[in-house]
């Protein structure tokens, strides 16, 4: 019962271009969504989040879009940099951070 | 000055043994967690403690017992280890249990049961 899905296990983007990572969810009770970034042999680090009352949140090169009717969110990285190469996890919660439901991650490779 | 540190980083042990993983955070956070990442890369909550009190206990076998001696520490003890326990275990903390309080993760402990 995978409530948060990241259907693309990997993505390759050229440096300077836009990276778009997608995430779908099934539980309509989710009201807060987060993206985490993970380098090998390290723990996930928080990147950006969005509340269900918004449809967009921006932080520098990172923007998260939420489409509640489609139960879909996406992370845009513009411009992509080689240091962005990592695994990106989408996560969702229902009212409390005490229980996050994670997707299985998308490996982003930014090439020169 | 690592924010969330867990030890050991690697743990190789035989079936049936008992082992512990330690976690400490120096962020002054009230809430701590254990997550498990299995071979399929699913990252799933196991336990959550707020101010030393257990608030989340997912369907985890009772061979797993978390212990929080104080707010800064949350250790995980595993009895009678099984092959299926092989995974990466992540400790995490957050300032509060509110939605907008992001988790800070440790670097994980890779447990291999042979």
mmCIF file of C-alpha atoms in Angstrom:
data_model
loop_
_atom_site.group_PDB
_atom_site.id
_atom_site.type_symbol
_atom_site.label_atom_id
_atom_site.label_comp_id
_atom_site.label_asym_id
_atom_site.label_seq_id
_atom_site.Cartn_x
_atom_site.Cartn_y
_atom_site.Cartn_z
ATOM 1 C CA UNK A 1 0.000 0.000 0.000
ATOM 2 C CA UNK A 2 2.255 2.732 -1.332
ATOM 3 C CA UNK A 3 0.584 6.032 -0.537
ATOM 4 C CA UNK A 4 3.392 8.164 -1.948
ATOM 5 C CA UNK A 5 4.825 7.199 -5.315
ATOM 6 C CA UNK A 6 7.771 8.417 -7.296
ATOM 7 C CA UNK A 7 7.410 6.576 -10.558
ATOM 8 C CA UNK A 8 10.707 7.658 -12.085
ATOM 9 C CA UNK A 9 13.570 5.887 -10.360
ATOM 10 C CA UNK A 10 16.122 8.016 -12.174
ATOM 11 C CA UNK A 11 16.503 11.216 -14.169
ATOM 12 C CA UNK A 12 19.431 12.673 -16.085
ATOM 13 C CA UNK A 13 19.610 16.404 -16.841
ATOM 14 C CA UNK A 14 22.288 18.622 -18.321
ATOM 15 C CA UNK A 15 23.862 21.293 -16.171
ATOM 16 C CA UNK A 16 22.015 24.587 -16.475
ATOM 17 C CA UNK A 17 18.735 22.984 -17.554
ATOM 18 C CA UNK A 18 15.606 22.460 -15.499
ATOM 19 C CA UNK A 19 15.157 19.284 -13.459
ATOM 20 C CA UNK A 20 11.573 18.219 -12.768
ATOM 21 C CA UNK A 21 10.951 15.504 -10.231
ATOM 22 C CA UNK A 22 7.452 14.155 -9.808
ATOM 23 C CA UNK A 23 5.509 12.634 -6.964
ATOM 24 C CA UNK A 24 1.972 11.249 -6.728
ATOM 25 C CA UNK A 25 -0.008 10.436 -3.623
ATOM 26 C CA UNK A 26 -3.219 8.575 -2.926
ATOM 27 C CA UNK A 27 -4.186 9.656 0.597
ATOM 28 C CA UNK A 28 -6.380 12.764 0.426
ATOM 29 C CA UNK A 29 -5.767 13.351 4.152
ATOM 30 C CA UNK A 30 -2.169 14.386 3.489
ATOM 31 C CA UNK A 31 -1.885 18.090 4.186
ATOM 32 C CA UNK A 32 1.838 18.753 4.197
ATOM 33 C CA UNK A 33 4.437 17.728 1.672
ATOM 34 C CA UNK A 34 8.208 17.802 1.800
ATOM 35 C CA UNK A 35 11.171 17.063 -0.396
ATOM 36 C CA UNK A 36 14.357 15.595 0.987
ATOM 37 C CA UNK A 37 17.686 15.188 -0.749
ATOM 38 C CA UNK A 38 20.055 12.337 -0.006
ATOM 39 C CA UNK A 39 23.704 11.863 -0.881
ATOM 40 C CA UNK A 40 25.293 8.384 -0.672
ATOM 41 C CA UNK A 41 26.211 7.266 2.859
ATOM 42 C CA UNK A 42 24.393 10.240 4.354
ATOM 43 C CA UNK A 43 20.951 10.752 5.802
ATOM 44 C CA UNK A 44 18.229 12.651 3.937
ATOM 45 C CA UNK A 45 18.353 16.426 4.336
ATOM 46 C CA UNK A 46 15.310 18.655 4.197
ATOM 47 C CA UNK A 47 15.024 20.709 1.024
ATOM 48 C CA UNK A 48 11.652 22.401 0.724
ATOM 49 C CA UNK A 49 8.053 21.922 1.822
ATOM 50 C CA UNK A 50 4.542 23.010 0.971
ATOM 51 C CA UNK A 51 1.273 23.108 2.850
ATOM 52 C CA UNK A 52 -1.883 21.851 1.178
ATOM 53 C CA UNK A 53 -3.365 25.358 1.356
ATOM 54 C CA UNK A 54 -0.776 26.536 -1.186
ATOM 55 C CA UNK A 55 -0.037 25.477 -4.714
ATOM 56 C CA UNK A 56 3.504 26.764 -4.997
ATOM 57 C CA UNK A 57 6.479 27.396 -2.767
ATOM 58 C CA UNK A 58 9.790 28.752 -3.924
ATOM 59 C CA UNK A 59 13.217 28.813 -2.301
ATOM 60 C CA UNK A 60 16.045 29.970 -4.510
ATOM 61 C CA UNK A 61 16.568 27.504 -7.325
ATOM 62 C CA UNK A 62 13.972 25.123 -5.886
ATOM 63 C CA UNK A 63 10.229 25.364 -6.435
ATOM 64 C CA UNK A 64 7.601 22.880 -5.349
ATOM 65 C CA UNK A 65 4.215 22.779 -7.070
ATOM 66 C CA UNK A 66 1.166 21.084 -5.608
ATOM 67 C CA UNK A 67 -1.883 20.030 -7.613
ATOM 68 C CA UNK A 68 -4.361 18.718 -5.039
ATOM 69 C CA UNK A 69 -7.025 17.717 -7.508
ATOM 70 C CA UNK A 70 -4.530 15.502 -9.296
ATOM 71 C CA UNK A 71 -2.832 14.462 -6.035
ATOM 72 C CA UNK A 72 0.453 15.377 -7.612
ATOM 73 C CA UNK A 73 3.440 17.441 -6.650
ATOM 74 C CA UNK A 74 6.630 18.275 -8.428
ATOM 75 C CA UNK A 75 9.998 19.732 -7.579
ATOM 76 C CA UNK A 76 11.642 22.052 -10.091
ATOM 77 C CA UNK A 77 15.335 22.829 -9.901
ATOM 78 C CA UNK A 78 16.497 25.695 -12.086
ATOM 79 C CA UNK A 79 19.271 25.880 -13.109
ATOM 80 C CA UNK A 80 20.476 22.378 -12.312
ATOM 81 C CA UNK A 81 24.010 22.062 -10.986
ATOM 82 C CA UNK A 82 26.315 19.027 -10.690
ATOM 83 C CA UNK A 83 26.047 19.284 -6.879
ATOM 84 C CA UNK A 84 22.327 18.602 -7.204
ATOM 85 C CA UNK A 85 23.098 15.016 -8.193
ATOM 86 C CA UNK A 86 21.494 12.986 -5.415
ATOM 87 C CA UNK A 87 18.425 10.931 -4.589
ATOM 88 C CA UNK A 88 15.325 13.027 -3.981
ATOM 89 C CA UNK A 89 12.562 11.760 -1.717
ATOM 90 C CA UNK A 90 9.055 13.089 -1.651
ATOM 91 C CA UNK A 91 7.268 12.810 1.718
ATOM 92 C CA UNK A 92 3.808 13.586 3.036
ATOM 93 C CA UNK A 93 2.148 13.899 6.424
ATOM 94 C CA UNK A 94 -1.316 14.263 7.924
ATOM 95 C CA UNK A 95 -1.338 17.026 10.504
ATOM 96 C CA UNK A 96 1.834 16.067 12.294
ATOM 97 C CA UNK A 97 5.475 15.565 11.460
ATOM 98 C CA UNK A 98 5.588 12.561 13.760
ATOM 99 C CA UNK A 99 4.798 10.223 10.897
ATOM 100 C CA UNK A 100 6.060 10.987 7.433
ATOM 101 C CA UNK A 101 5.256 8.732 4.511
ATOM 102 C CA UNK A 102 8.078 8.666 1.992
ATOM 103 C CA UNK A 103 8.259 7.795 -1.676
ATOM 104 C CA UNK A 104 11.006 5.483 -2.918
ATOM 105 C CA UNK A 105 13.090 8.288 -4.334
ATOM 106 C CA UNK A 106 14.318 9.519 -7.719
ATOM 107 C CA UNK A 107 18.013 9.536 -8.487
ATOM 108 C CA UNK A 108 18.948 12.772 -10.247
ATOM 109 C CA UNK A 109 22.139 12.919 -12.250
ATOM 110 C CA UNK A 110 23.203 16.351 -13.473
ATOM 111 C CA UNK A 111 25.717 16.020 -16.262
ATOM 112 C CA UNK A 112 28.235 18.560 -17.513
ATOM 113 C CA UNK B 1 29.539 19.172 15.845
ATOM 114 C CA UNK B 2 27.276 16.705 14.037
ATOM 115 C CA UNK B 3 23.586 17.486 14.616
ATOM 116 C CA UNK B 4 22.238 13.919 14.687
ATOM 117 C CA UNK B 5 24.808 11.217 15.195
ATOM 118 C CA UNK B 6 24.244 7.505 15.290
ATOM 119 C CA UNK B 7 26.616 4.669 16.038
ATOM 120 C CA UNK B 8 27.768 2.358 14.720
ATOM 121 C CA UNK B 9 27.784 3.230 11.030
ATOM 122 C CA UNK B 10 28.030 -0.430 10.044
ATOM 123 C CA UNK B 11 26.898 -3.450 12.007
ATOM 124 C CA UNK B 12 27.387 -7.032 10.826
ATOM 125 C CA UNK B 13 26.059 -9.747 13.062
ATOM 126 C CA UNK B 14 24.655 -13.241 13.051
ATOM 127 C CA UNK B 15 21.063 -14.341 13.330
ATOM 128 C CA UNK B 16 19.833 -14.668 16.864
ATOM 129 C CA UNK B 17 22.149 -12.043 18.319
ATOM 130 C CA UNK B 18 21.035 -8.942 20.208
ATOM 131 C CA UNK B 19 22.377 -5.569 19.145
ATOM 132 C CA UNK B 20 21.891 -1.869 19.864
ATOM 133 C CA UNK B 21 22.148 1.273 17.781
ATOM 134 C CA UNK B 22 22.694 4.556 19.555
ATOM 135 C CA UNK B 23 21.465 7.977 18.522
ATOM 136 C CA UNK B 24 22.174 11.407 19.910
ATOM 137 C CA UNK B 25 21.080 14.857 18.766
ATOM 138 C CA UNK B 26 22.579 18.147 19.874
ATOM 139 C CA UNK B 27 19.912 20.367 18.302
ATOM 140 C CA UNK B 28 17.807 20.704 21.425
ATOM 141 C CA UNK B 29 14.884 19.046 19.645
ATOM 142 C CA UNK B 30 11.952 17.567 21.525
ATOM 143 C CA UNK B 31 11.080 14.782 19.106
ATOM 144 C CA UNK B 32 13.152 11.853 17.892
ATOM 145 C CA UNK B 33 12.474 9.047 15.444
ATOM 146 C CA UNK B 34 13.695 5.770 14.062
ATOM 147 C CA UNK B 35 13.169 5.053 10.379
ATOM 148 C CA UNK B 36 14.032 1.894 8.473
ATOM 149 C CA UNK B 37 15.074 1.838 4.814
ATOM 150 C CA UNK B 38 14.726 -1.634 3.379
ATOM 151 C CA UNK B 39 16.248 -3.192 0.281
ATOM 152 C CA UNK B 40 13.517 -1.690 -1.897
ATOM 153 C CA UNK B 41 14.504 1.772 -0.630
ATOM 154 C CA UNK B 42 11.249 2.315 1.257
ATOM 155 C CA UNK B 43 11.897 4.668 4.167
ATOM 156 C CA UNK B 44 9.372 3.803 6.879
ATOM 157 C CA UNK B 45 8.713 5.179 10.339
ATOM 158 C CA UNK B 46 9.270 2.744 13.177
ATOM 159 C CA UNK B 47 9.067 4.826 16.340
ATOM 160 C CA UNK B 48 8.603 8.410 17.373
ATOM 161 C CA UNK B 49 9.309 9.891 20.792
ATOM 162 C CA UNK B 50 8.305 13.314 22.029
ATOM 163 C CA UNK B 51 9.906 14.501 25.262
ATOM 164 C CA UNK B 52 10.936 10.941 26.052
ATOM 165 C CA UNK B 53 7.403 9.633 25.569
ATOM 166 C CA UNK B 54 6.549 7.123 22.876
ATOM 167 C CA UNK B 55 3.994 8.629 20.495
ATOM 168 C CA UNK B 56 4.305 6.449 17.417
ATOM 169 C CA UNK B 57 4.885 2.731 17.347
ATOM 170 C CA UNK B 58 4.279 1.355 13.898
ATOM 171 C CA UNK B 59 3.725 -2.336 13.306
ATOM 172 C CA UNK B 60 7.217 -3.230 14.364
ATOM 173 C CA UNK B 61 7.990 -6.637 15.929
ATOM 174 C CA UNK B 62 8.409 -6.399 19.684
ATOM 175 C CA UNK B 63 11.972 -7.624 19.215
ATOM 176 C CA UNK B 64 12.650 -3.957 18.533
ATOM 177 C CA UNK B 65 12.678 -1.814 21.646
ATOM 178 C CA UNK B 66 13.473 1.889 21.605
ATOM 179 C CA UNK B 67 14.791 3.543 24.720
ATOM 180 C CA UNK B 68 14.978 7.269 25.358
ATOM 181 C CA UNK B 69 16.983 8.044 28.510
ATOM 182 C CA UNK B 70 16.622 11.769 27.844
ATOM 183 C CA UNK B 71 15.406 14.113 25.104
ATOM 184 C CA UNK B 72 18.756 14.071 23.333
ATOM 185 C CA UNK B 73 19.054 10.303 23.016
ATOM 186 C CA UNK B 74 17.008 7.578 21.393
ATOM 187 C CA UNK B 75 18.581 4.155 21.225
ATOM 188 C CA UNK B 76 17.273 1.125 19.390
ATOM 189 C CA UNK B 77 17.746 -2.337 20.785
ATOM 190 C CA UNK B 78 17.013 -5.369 18.639
ATOM 191 C CA UNK B 79 16.660 -8.858 20.106
ATOM 192 C CA UNK B 80 17.004 -12.176 18.296
ATOM 193 C CA UNK B 81 18.065 -10.644 15.008
ATOM 194 C CA UNK B 82 16.633 -12.122 11.818
ATOM 195 C CA UNK B 83 17.809 -11.992 8.202
ATOM 196 C CA UNK B 84 14.902 -9.689 7.351
ATOM 197 C CA UNK B 85 16.171 -7.093 9.794
ATOM 198 C CA UNK B 86 18.993 -6.275 7.387
ATOM 199 C CA UNK B 87 18.424 -2.660 6.367
ATOM 200 C CA UNK B 88 19.673 0.863 6.913
ATOM 201 C CA UNK B 89 18.295 2.395 10.103
ATOM 202 C CA UNK B 90 18.046 6.172 10.321
ATOM 203 C CA UNK B 91 17.614 8.190 13.447
ATOM 204 C CA UNK B 92 16.065 11.640 13.122
ATOM 205 C CA UNK B 93 14.907 14.533 15.238
ATOM 206 C CA UNK B 94 12.625 17.526 14.872
ATOM 207 C CA UNK B 95 12.001 20.609 16.967
ATOM 208 C CA UNK B 96 8.364 19.690 17.415
ATOM 209 C CA UNK B 97 5.789 17.344 16.011
ATOM 210 C CA UNK B 98 4.135 20.125 14.034
ATOM 211 C CA UNK B 99 3.925 19.681 10.306
ATOM 212 C CA UNK B 100 6.305 22.510 9.523
ATOM 213 C CA UNK B 101 9.062 21.116 11.687
ATOM 214 C CA UNK B 102 11.363 19.278 9.289
ATOM 215 C CA UNK B 103 13.238 16.172 10.294
ATOM 216 C CA UNK B 104 16.997 16.149 10.663
ATOM 217 C CA UNK B 105 18.427 12.735 9.912
ATOM 218 C CA UNK B 106 21.558 10.977 11.024
ATOM 219 C CA UNK B 107 23.775 9.269 8.459
ATOM 220 C CA UNK B 108 22.276 5.853 9.033
ATOM 221 C CA UNK B 109 23.425 2.516 10.397
ATOM 222 C CA UNK B 110 23.712 -0.282 7.865
ATOM 223 C CA UNK B 111 22.755 -3.502 9.634
ATOM 224 C CA UNK B 112 23.635 -6.793 7.954
ATOM 225 C CA UNK B 113 22.377 -9.998 9.520
ATOM 226 C CA UNK B 114 24.065 -13.180 8.280
#
